[in-house]
Rosetta silent file (secondary structure, phi, psi, omega in degrees, C-alpha in Angstrom):
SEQUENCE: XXXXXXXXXXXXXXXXXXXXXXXXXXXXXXXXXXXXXXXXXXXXXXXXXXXXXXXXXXXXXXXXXXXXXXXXXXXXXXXXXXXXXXXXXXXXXXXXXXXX
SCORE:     score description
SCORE:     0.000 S_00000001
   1 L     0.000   -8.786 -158.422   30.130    4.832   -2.935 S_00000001
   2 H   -98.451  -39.978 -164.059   32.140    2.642   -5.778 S_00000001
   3 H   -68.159  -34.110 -165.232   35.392    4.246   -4.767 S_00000001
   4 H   -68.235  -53.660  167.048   34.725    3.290   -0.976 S_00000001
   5 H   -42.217  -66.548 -153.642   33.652   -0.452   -1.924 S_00000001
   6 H   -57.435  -47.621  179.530   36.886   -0.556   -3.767 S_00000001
   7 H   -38.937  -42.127 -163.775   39.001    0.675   -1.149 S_00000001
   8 H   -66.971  -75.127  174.443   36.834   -1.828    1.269 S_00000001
   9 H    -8.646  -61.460 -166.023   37.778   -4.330   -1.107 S_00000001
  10 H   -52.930  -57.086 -179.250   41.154   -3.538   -1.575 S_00000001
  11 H   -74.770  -44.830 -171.450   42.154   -3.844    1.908 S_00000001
  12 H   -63.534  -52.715  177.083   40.464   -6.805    2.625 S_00000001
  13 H   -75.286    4.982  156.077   42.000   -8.597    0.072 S_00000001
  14 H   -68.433  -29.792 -170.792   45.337   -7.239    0.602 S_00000001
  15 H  -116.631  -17.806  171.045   45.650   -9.404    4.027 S_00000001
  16 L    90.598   51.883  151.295   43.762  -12.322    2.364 S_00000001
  17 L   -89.668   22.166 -151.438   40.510  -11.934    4.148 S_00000001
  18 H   -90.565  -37.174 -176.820   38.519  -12.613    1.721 S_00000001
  19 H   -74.192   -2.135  166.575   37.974  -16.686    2.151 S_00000001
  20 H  -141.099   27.644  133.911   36.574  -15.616    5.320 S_00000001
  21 L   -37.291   31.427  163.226   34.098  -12.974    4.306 S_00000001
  22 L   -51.629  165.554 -170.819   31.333  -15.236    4.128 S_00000001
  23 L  -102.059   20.600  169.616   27.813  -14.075    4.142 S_00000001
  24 L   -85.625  -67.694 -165.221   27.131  -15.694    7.411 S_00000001
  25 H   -50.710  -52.039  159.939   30.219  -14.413    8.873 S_00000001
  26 H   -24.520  -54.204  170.186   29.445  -10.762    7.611 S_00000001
  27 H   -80.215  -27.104  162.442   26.238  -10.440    9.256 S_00000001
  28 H   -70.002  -47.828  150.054   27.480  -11.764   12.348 S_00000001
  29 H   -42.600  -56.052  175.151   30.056   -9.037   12.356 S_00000001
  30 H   -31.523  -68.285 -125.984   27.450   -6.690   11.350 S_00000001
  31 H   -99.049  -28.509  169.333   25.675   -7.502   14.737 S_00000001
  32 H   -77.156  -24.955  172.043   28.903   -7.492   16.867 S_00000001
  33 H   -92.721  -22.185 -168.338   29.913   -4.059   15.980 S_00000001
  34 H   -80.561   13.478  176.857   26.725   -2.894   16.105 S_00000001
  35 H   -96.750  -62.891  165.730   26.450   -4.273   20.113 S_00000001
  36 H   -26.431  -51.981 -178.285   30.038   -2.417   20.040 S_00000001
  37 H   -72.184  -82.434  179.226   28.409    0.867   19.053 S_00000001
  38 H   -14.280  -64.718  154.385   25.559    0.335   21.824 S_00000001
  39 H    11.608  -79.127 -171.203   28.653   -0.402   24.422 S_00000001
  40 L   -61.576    3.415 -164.985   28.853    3.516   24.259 S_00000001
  41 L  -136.037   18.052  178.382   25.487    4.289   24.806 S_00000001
  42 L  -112.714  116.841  166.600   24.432    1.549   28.191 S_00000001
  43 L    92.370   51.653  170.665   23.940    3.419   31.138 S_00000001
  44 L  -148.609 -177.991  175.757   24.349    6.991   30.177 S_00000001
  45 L   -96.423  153.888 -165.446   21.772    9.557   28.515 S_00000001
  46 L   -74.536 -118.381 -171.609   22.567    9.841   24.409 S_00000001
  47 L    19.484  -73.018  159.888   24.093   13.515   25.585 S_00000001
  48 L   -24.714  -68.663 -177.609   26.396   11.536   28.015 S_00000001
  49 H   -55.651  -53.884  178.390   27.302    8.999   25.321 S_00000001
  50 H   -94.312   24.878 -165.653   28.389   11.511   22.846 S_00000001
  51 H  -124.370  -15.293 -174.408   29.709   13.485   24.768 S_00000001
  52 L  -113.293  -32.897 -168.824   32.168   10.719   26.414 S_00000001
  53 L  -160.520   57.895  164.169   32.849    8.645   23.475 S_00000001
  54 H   -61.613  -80.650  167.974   31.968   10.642   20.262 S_00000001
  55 H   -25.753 -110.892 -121.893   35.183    8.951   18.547 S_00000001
  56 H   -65.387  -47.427  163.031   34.632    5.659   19.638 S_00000001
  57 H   -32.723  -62.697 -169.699   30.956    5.958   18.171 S_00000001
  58 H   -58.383  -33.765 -172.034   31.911    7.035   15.068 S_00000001
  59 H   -65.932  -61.040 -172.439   34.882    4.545   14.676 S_00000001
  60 H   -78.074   -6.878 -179.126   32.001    1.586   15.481 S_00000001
  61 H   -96.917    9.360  142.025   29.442    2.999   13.172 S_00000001
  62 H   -31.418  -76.292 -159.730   32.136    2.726   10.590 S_00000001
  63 H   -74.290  -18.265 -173.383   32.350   -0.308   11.425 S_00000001
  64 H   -74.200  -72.869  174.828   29.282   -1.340   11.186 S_00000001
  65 H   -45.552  -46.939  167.177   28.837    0.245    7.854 S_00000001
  66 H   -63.549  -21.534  178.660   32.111   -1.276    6.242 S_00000001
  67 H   -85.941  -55.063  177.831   30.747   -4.987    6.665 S_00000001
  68 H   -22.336  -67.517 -179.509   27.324   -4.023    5.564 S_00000001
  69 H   -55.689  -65.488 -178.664   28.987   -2.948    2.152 S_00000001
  70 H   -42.812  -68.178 -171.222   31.126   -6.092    2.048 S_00000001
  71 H   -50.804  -59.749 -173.969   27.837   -8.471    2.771 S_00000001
  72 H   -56.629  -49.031 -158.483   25.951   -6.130    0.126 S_00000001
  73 H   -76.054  -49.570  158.684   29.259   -6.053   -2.411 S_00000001
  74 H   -37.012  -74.048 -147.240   29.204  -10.830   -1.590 S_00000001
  75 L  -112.731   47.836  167.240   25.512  -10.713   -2.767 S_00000001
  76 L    22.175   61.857 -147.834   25.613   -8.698   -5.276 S_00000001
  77 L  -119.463  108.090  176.644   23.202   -6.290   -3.861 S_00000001
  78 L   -54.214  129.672  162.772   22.758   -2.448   -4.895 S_00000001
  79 L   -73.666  -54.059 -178.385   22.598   -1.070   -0.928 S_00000001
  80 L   -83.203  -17.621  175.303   21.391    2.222   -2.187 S_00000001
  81 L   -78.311  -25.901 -164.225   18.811    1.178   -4.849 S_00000001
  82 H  -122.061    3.531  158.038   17.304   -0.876   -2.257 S_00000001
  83 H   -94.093   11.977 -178.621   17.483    1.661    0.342 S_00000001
  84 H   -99.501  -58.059  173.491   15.773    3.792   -2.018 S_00000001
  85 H   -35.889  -57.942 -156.904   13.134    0.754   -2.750 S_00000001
  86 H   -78.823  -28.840  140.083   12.316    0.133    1.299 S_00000001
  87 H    -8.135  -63.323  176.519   12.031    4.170    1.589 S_00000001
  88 H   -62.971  -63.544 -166.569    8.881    3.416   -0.848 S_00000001
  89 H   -81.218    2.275  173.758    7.439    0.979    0.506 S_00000001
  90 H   -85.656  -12.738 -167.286    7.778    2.579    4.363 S_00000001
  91 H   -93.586  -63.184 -161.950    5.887    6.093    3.053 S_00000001
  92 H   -52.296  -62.934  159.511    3.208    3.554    1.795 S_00000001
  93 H   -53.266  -27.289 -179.177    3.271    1.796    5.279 S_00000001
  94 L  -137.092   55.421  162.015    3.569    4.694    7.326 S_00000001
  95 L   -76.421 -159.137 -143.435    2.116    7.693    5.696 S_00000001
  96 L   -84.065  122.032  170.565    2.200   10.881    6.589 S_00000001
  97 L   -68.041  113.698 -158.117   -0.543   12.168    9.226 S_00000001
  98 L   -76.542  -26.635 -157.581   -1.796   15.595    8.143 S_00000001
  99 L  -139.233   67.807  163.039   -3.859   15.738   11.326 S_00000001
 100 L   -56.480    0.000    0.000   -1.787   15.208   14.034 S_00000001
């Protein structure tokens, strides 16, 4: 994951995006590719959808994923320690039913 950041990093700051990486603007991107990634999936069956635009899925859930590290990487935020953390507390919200 560190090598990926850096790379994320790397590039971004290569073109001088970096002054406009904000943590507003991040999450608003977040939410725009991730409408992008729907895109592929309104008015078909999930089957349809990946079956028509497997690329272009993958491409926006990239995308999705590279600002998420950049917003986490801004606020100086472990992403996987704290997807490990809300993990915990969701088996604690939602355990398991034995007797379905």
């Amino acid at each position: 994951m560190k090598e990926l950041m850096q790379k994320i990093i790397e590039f971004r700051d290569e073109r001088g995006w970096s002054p406009y990486h904000n943590e507003k603007d991040l999450a608003l991107s977040i939410s725009l590719e991730a409408n992008e990634l729907l895109e592929n999936f309104q008015w078909r069956t999930s089957e349809e959808a990946i079956a028509e635009s497997k690329q272009n899925i993958k491409e926006e859930m990239a995308d999705v994923f590279i600002y998420l590290l950049q917003l986490a990487d801004k606020m100086n935020i472990d992403l996987e320690e704290e997807a490990f953390k809300k993990m915990e507390k969701n088996a604690l919200k939602y355990p398991v039913n034995k007797e379905k």
